[in-house]
Amino acid sequence: MGLLDANISNRNVLVTSVDNVMNWARLSSLWPMGFGLACCAIEMMATNASNYDLERFGIFPRSSPRQSDLMIVAGTVTMKMAEKVVTLYEQMPEPRYVLSMGSCSNCGGPYWNHGYHVLKGVDRVIPVDVYVPGCPPRPEALIGGLMKIQELVRMEGLGISRQDALKKLAEKSVDAQQVIDQVRRATA
Amino acid sequence: MDNGMEEAGNIMPAAVLESKAAYDIIRGRFGDAVSEFDANPTMPFFEVADASKWVDIALFMRDDARLKFNYMACLSGVDYMEQEQLGIVCNLESIGHYPHRIAVKVKCRREGGSIPSVACVWHTANWHEREAYDMYGMTFEGHPDLRRILCPEDWTGFPLRKDYQVQETYHGIKVPY
Ligand code: SF4
């Protein structure tokens, strides 16, 4: 339930920690760098567009790395592009997050063997926080990945490093099959 | 299907006959510098036996009033590893003049070989020859700007050669899976 639904009266005083407020603000306005590298980018654009409407999460692409806090690596990273990706990543202000979208940027995808020109996973050049599998992932999957980033942001705080947060996030992992079964039962 | 066609006698489809007529004109002009005609039903072709004549042949094919091959549809590279050769295949057509089309093959040595450039004849050849060079490594004599076109300029090796092995690292980044 959101704050607005909570019918706050009593002179609108809320008590919480600075960490919480900061994280709430950060995770509600993730601004990804607007760049796409291959077919996955089409799916990312579809996710940004009105059908899936990423702006309801406060996510909308920026045209400059200086204004971005999230990099969605959407597509095939070629050897030529790899160094540019690193430059863009370094131009982003911290704290910054990286979401690797699709098999290509996860591990080379269909080009893993004979694609001499393809970087076999963008994590060879920049640290990746969340991997979204698929070729290409559906918009729902990308949104799932973005929500993982939001969870990660929520885990962070003063004195809690990214590493710790990622570990905590991993502990909270859910078995996808259970969720699927649950939904099937509910809709049956 | 191919066999059936040959057994039925050397009846060529009309399109191949067009190409054959064009070939005869070229053969009449250049004699043994071009090979026999190959009536391949998908794409009839001949080979340039004397590669040093390739630019002359190309200019003749483009400018002769009976040929007017004014359009290079494609230029591809080929690696004939067993014969120790590299080659190109040029698909030529005559837009707005004649219905004929033909492919021309030119070959060179596999190591250090070079083929005369026809970029001055058909502008399309400019980038296509650069791509053939990028992927196979033959050079094109007289090309105005023979640089790699797709791979990074400091890439090692020529990716479409049959014995190509990808390099271990590129600028310190591991390349193989
Ligand atoms: S993962 Fe599939 S859809 Fe995405 S960029 Fe690679 S090939 Fe294209």
XYZ file of C-alpha atoms and ligand atoms in Angstrom:
373
model
C 0.000 0.000 0.000
C 1.352 3.404 -0.917
C 1.637 6.421 1.335
C -1.202 8.192 -0.407
C -3.615 5.411 0.399
C -2.798 5.554 4.082
C -5.080 8.486 4.882
C -2.460 10.361 6.797
C -3.893 12.990 9.026
C -2.504 14.369 12.255
C -0.485 17.163 10.597
C 1.222 14.836 8.154
C 4.138 13.792 10.276
C 5.868 10.584 9.246
C 8.673 9.009 11.170
C 11.196 6.939 9.266
C 14.917 6.621 8.726
C 16.888 8.743 6.288
C 17.978 5.551 4.543
C 14.402 4.628 3.853
C 13.472 8.006 2.465
C 16.593 8.208 0.322
C 16.102 4.727 -1.039
C 12.409 5.296 -1.659
C 13.264 8.411 -3.667
C 16.034 6.706 -5.595
C 14.128 3.556 -6.463
C 11.088 5.539 -7.548
C 13.043 7.539 -10.092
C 15.466 5.198 -11.794
C 16.649 6.969 -14.887
C 18.174 4.606 -17.411
C 20.579 5.658 -20.096
C 18.680 5.675 -23.350
C 20.698 3.477 -25.626
C 20.049 0.149 -27.300
C 22.429 -2.168 -29.082
C 20.412 -4.742 -31.015
C 17.057 -6.506 -31.219
C 16.636 -6.451 -27.426
C 16.508 -2.672 -27.647
C 13.247 -2.954 -29.582
C 11.752 -4.786 -26.655
C 13.141 -2.197 -24.262
C 11.531 0.566 -26.343
C 8.262 -1.337 -26.288
C 8.541 -1.471 -22.507
C 9.057 2.286 -22.400
C 6.101 2.927 -24.658
C 2.493 3.303 -23.620
C 1.469 -0.373 -23.469
C 3.878 -1.219 -20.693
C 4.456 2.357 -19.549
C 7.649 2.355 -17.522
C 6.942 5.870 -16.369
C 4.497 4.537 -13.821
C 7.626 3.315 -11.997
C 9.330 6.668 -12.462
C 11.600 5.108 -15.041
C 12.251 7.069 -18.166
C 15.297 7.170 -20.390
C 17.782 10.024 -20.341
C 19.944 10.986 -23.254
C 23.051 11.624 -21.217
C 25.002 9.277 -18.942
C 25.537 12.226 -16.580
C 21.831 12.217 -15.743
C 21.418 8.466 -15.513
C 21.715 6.103 -12.623
C 20.876 2.904 -14.477
C 22.364 1.380 -17.586
C 20.208 -1.142 -19.441
C 22.586 -3.027 -21.722
C 19.958 -4.080 -24.239
C 21.489 -6.221 -26.942
C 24.623 -7.524 -28.552
C 27.797 -5.888 -27.297
C 30.389 -6.025 -30.051
C 34.085 -5.753 -29.405
C 34.029 -2.305 -30.977
C 31.160 -1.215 -28.739
C 32.584 -2.723 -25.540
C 35.013 0.108 -24.923
C 32.292 2.675 -25.580
C 30.058 0.928 -23.044
C 32.842 1.217 -20.481
C 33.223 4.930 -21.252
C 29.480 5.490 -20.846
C 29.480 3.528 -17.605
C 32.345 5.614 -16.251
C 30.520 8.804 -17.183
C 27.520 7.854 -15.047
C 27.513 9.335 -11.540
C 27.502 6.943 -8.606
C 25.558 5.161 -7.262
C 24.922 3.507 -10.605
C 23.301 0.248 -11.565
C 23.663 -2.048 -14.558
C 20.960 -4.324 -15.893
C 22.083 -6.775 -18.548
C 19.128 -7.515 -20.812
C 19.028 -10.623 -22.983
C 21.292 -13.551 -23.721
C 23.682 -11.484 -25.823
C 24.776 -9.128 -23.124
C 24.503 -11.881 -20.501
C 26.869 -14.315 -22.220
C 27.153 -13.722 -25.971
C 23.803 -15.320 -26.780
C 23.517 -16.862 -30.249
C 27.023 -15.577 -31.005
C 28.710 -17.410 -28.153
C 30.719 -19.670 -30.463
C 31.113 -18.275 -33.960
C 30.552 -14.602 -33.210
C 34.176 -13.494 -33.343
C 33.118 -9.864 -32.979
C 30.815 -10.251 -29.969
C 31.771 -9.689 -26.364
C 30.753 -12.862 -24.522
C 28.967 -11.126 -21.686
C 29.046 -7.456 -20.786
C 30.166 -8.441 -17.276
C 33.622 -8.888 -18.778
C 33.962 -5.129 -18.924
C 31.534 -3.626 -16.371
C 29.960 -4.996 -13.172
C 26.397 -6.197 -13.703
C 23.774 -6.115 -10.938
C 20.821 -7.867 -12.539
C 20.692 -10.263 -15.472
C 17.456 -10.706 -17.411
C 17.431 -13.906 -19.460
C 15.668 -14.252 -22.796
C 16.237 -13.698 -26.480
C 14.733 -11.174 -26.324
C 13.143 -10.985 -22.859
C 9.508 -9.953 -22.938
C 8.643 -6.534 -21.501
C 7.286 -8.292 -18.407
C 10.690 -9.878 -17.876
C 12.437 -6.542 -18.251
C 10.037 -4.992 -15.761
C 10.806 -7.915 -13.461
C 14.495 -7.109 -13.772
C 13.893 -3.431 -13.102
C 11.942 -4.335 -9.988
C 14.921 -6.400 -8.865
C 17.031 -3.272 -9.245
C 14.480 -1.442 -7.120
C 14.717 -4.140 -4.481
C 18.481 -3.851 -4.592
C 18.264 -0.109 -4.038
C 15.957 -0.742 -1.098
C 18.503 -3.125 0.453
C 21.271 -0.559 0.379
C 21.936 1.969 3.068
C 24.574 3.679 5.154
C 27.181 1.086 5.964
C 25.634 -1.548 3.739
C 27.711 -2.000 0.647
C 26.441 -3.054 -2.771
C 27.994 -6.449 -2.199
C 26.073 -6.949 1.037
C 22.888 -5.741 -0.608
C 23.323 -8.178 -3.495
C 23.893 -10.971 -1.008
C 20.748 -10.057 0.886
C 18.867 -9.938 -2.390
C 20.112 -13.395 -3.334
C 18.897 -14.745 -0.006
C 15.451 -13.413 -0.756
C 15.267 -15.246 -4.088
C 11.972 -16.923 -4.922
C 11.450 -20.121 -6.829
C 9.796 -19.066 -10.066
C 8.000 -22.373 -10.459
C 6.137 -21.882 -7.183
C 4.903 -18.489 -8.294
C 3.794 -19.867 -11.638
C 1.917 -22.714 -9.958
C 0.327 -20.307 -7.537
C -0.925 -18.087 -10.361
C -2.173 -21.104 -12.299
C -4.101 -22.339 -9.284
C -5.565 -18.906 -8.690
C -6.731 -18.535 -12.275
C -7.882 -22.133 -12.733
C 16.674 -31.417 -60.801
C 19.992 -30.231 -62.189
C 20.752 -33.635 -63.630
C 17.370 -33.878 -65.230
C 17.997 -30.637 -67.002
C 21.355 -31.745 -68.358
C 20.027 -35.067 -69.549
C 17.280 -33.334 -71.460
C 19.976 -31.816 -73.649
C 21.606 -28.433 -73.246
C 18.395 -26.489 -73.167
C 19.105 -23.302 -71.271
C 16.363 -21.233 -69.701
C 15.726 -17.977 -71.526
C 17.410 -15.935 -68.796
C 20.590 -17.982 -69.110
C 20.534 -17.537 -72.880
C 20.523 -13.775 -72.355
C 23.581 -14.097 -70.146
C 25.246 -16.383 -72.691
C 24.735 -13.784 -75.433
C 26.333 -11.128 -73.229
C 29.172 -13.496 -72.398
C 29.829 -14.164 -76.094
C 30.366 -10.457 -76.682
C 32.885 -10.307 -73.808
C 34.596 -13.462 -74.993
C 34.800 -12.065 -78.508
C 36.599 -8.990 -77.174
C 38.895 -10.563 -74.582
C 39.410 -14.130 -75.820
C 41.318 -16.336 -73.419
C 41.437 -13.711 -70.675
C 38.003 -15.040 -69.661
C 37.097 -18.650 -68.943
C 34.339 -20.767 -70.476
C 30.739 -19.803 -69.736
C 29.054 -21.667 -66.911
C 25.310 -21.942 -67.529
C 24.416 -22.164 -63.877
C 20.623 -21.709 -63.877
C 20.637 -19.748 -60.602
C 23.365 -17.351 -61.652
C 25.300 -17.896 -64.880
C 28.929 -16.911 -64.503
C 32.367 -16.818 -66.017
C 35.777 -16.405 -64.520
C 38.438 -13.860 -65.345
C 41.444 -16.048 -66.125
C 43.849 -13.134 -66.472
C 43.153 -10.971 -63.422
C 45.247 -8.108 -64.755
C 42.547 -7.588 -67.407
C 39.748 -7.329 -64.840
C 39.436 -3.527 -64.887
C 39.405 -3.453 -68.690
C 36.761 -6.155 -68.774
C 34.723 -4.287 -66.178
C 34.881 -1.016 -68.110
C 33.957 -2.837 -71.305
C 31.009 -4.523 -69.611
C 29.800 -1.234 -68.220
C 30.252 0.917 -71.307
C 29.716 -1.288 -74.354
C 26.392 -0.382 -75.941
C 25.418 -4.046 -76.228
C 26.156 -4.870 -72.592
C 25.543 -1.834 -70.351
C 26.162 -3.656 -67.081
C 25.564 -0.477 -65.146
C 24.690 -2.005 -61.786
C 26.802 -4.070 -59.403
C 24.254 -5.861 -57.267
C 26.788 -7.524 -55.000
C 30.440 -8.317 -54.554
C 31.209 -11.265 -52.296
C 34.444 -12.833 -51.149
C 35.238 -16.549 -51.255
C 37.945 -18.614 -49.598
C 39.085 -21.555 -51.773
C 41.259 -23.029 -49.062
C 42.097 -26.285 -50.895
C 43.280 -24.420 -53.999
C 45.237 -21.940 -51.864
C 43.209 -19.121 -53.404
C 40.879 -16.299 -52.477
C 38.330 -14.866 -54.830
C 35.486 -12.477 -55.399
C 32.146 -12.964 -57.102
C 30.539 -9.900 -58.670
C 26.858 -9.978 -59.585
C 26.210 -7.562 -62.412
C 22.986 -6.373 -63.945
C 21.908 -3.854 -66.535
C 19.171 -1.678 -65.144
C 16.951 0.082 -67.646
C 18.787 -1.326 -70.671
C 18.873 -5.122 -70.932
C 17.396 -8.012 -68.994
C 20.699 -9.900 -68.849
C 22.659 -10.504 -65.676
C 25.854 -12.373 -65.022
C 28.321 -13.146 -62.264
C 32.049 -12.662 -62.682
C 34.630 -14.472 -60.589
C 38.149 -13.238 -60.037
C 40.737 -15.121 -58.014
C 44.119 -14.475 -56.484
C 46.709 -16.220 -54.306
C 45.604 -16.922 -50.765
C 48.633 -15.396 -49.085
C 49.481 -11.853 -50.127
C 47.261 -12.041 -53.194
C 45.706 -9.001 -54.788
C 42.924 -8.261 -57.254
C 42.594 -5.059 -59.301
C 39.952 -2.780 -57.782
C 36.861 -1.883 -59.777
C 35.742 0.819 -57.355
C 36.392 3.335 -60.139
C 34.004 1.399 -62.409
C 31.108 0.760 -60.045
C 31.036 2.868 -56.883
C 29.256 0.024 -55.116
C 32.516 -1.882 -55.283
C 34.204 0.578 -52.962
C 32.643 -0.602 -49.705
C 32.128 -4.143 -50.938
C 35.821 -4.539 -51.689
C 36.641 -3.125 -48.293
C 34.363 -5.733 -46.740
C 35.944 -8.536 -48.784
C 39.348 -7.304 -47.640
C 38.130 -7.075 -44.048
C 36.797 -10.634 -44.038
C 39.265 -12.478 -46.331
C 42.425 -10.400 -46.487
C 43.048 -10.075 -50.219
C 44.077 -6.557 -51.217
C 42.500 -4.554 -54.007
C 45.060 -2.777 -56.170
C 44.103 0.795 -56.902
C 41.348 0.975 -54.287
C 40.949 4.584 -53.125
C 40.567 3.779 -49.423
C 41.324 0.193 -48.511
C 40.667 0.016 -44.777
C 38.726 -2.483 -42.704
C 35.068 -1.584 -42.764
C 33.360 -3.706 -40.066
C 36.023 -5.089 -37.740
C 38.032 -2.690 -35.588
C 41.055 -1.370 -37.483
C 43.514 -3.126 -35.194
C 41.758 -6.518 -35.385
C 43.957 -9.540 -36.029
C 43.146 -12.026 -38.775
C 40.375 -12.291 -41.339
C 37.215 -13.762 -39.807
C 35.619 -15.475 -42.802
C 38.664 -17.502 -43.798
C 37.958 -21.175 -43.304
C 40.929 -21.680 -40.981
C 40.254 -18.540 -38.921
C 41.025 -18.724 -35.226
C 39.713 -15.902 -33.098
C 42.331 -13.911 -31.226
C 42.706 -14.480 -27.475
C 42.338 -10.888 -26.353
C 41.409 -7.540 -27.829
C 42.591 -4.472 -25.883
C 42.905 -6.665 -22.821
C 39.357 -8.066 -23.119
C 39.058 -11.837 -23.481
C 37.517 -12.679 -26.854
C 36.679 -16.436 -26.941
C 33.746 -17.728 -24.903
S 19.569 -11.684 -26.878
Fe 18.479 -12.226 -28.758
S 17.000 -10.562 -29.026
Fe 18.563 -9.826 -27.585
S 20.081 -8.771 -28.793
Fe 20.737 -10.894 -28.602
S 19.953 -11.932 -30.401
Fe 18.836 -10.006 -30.198
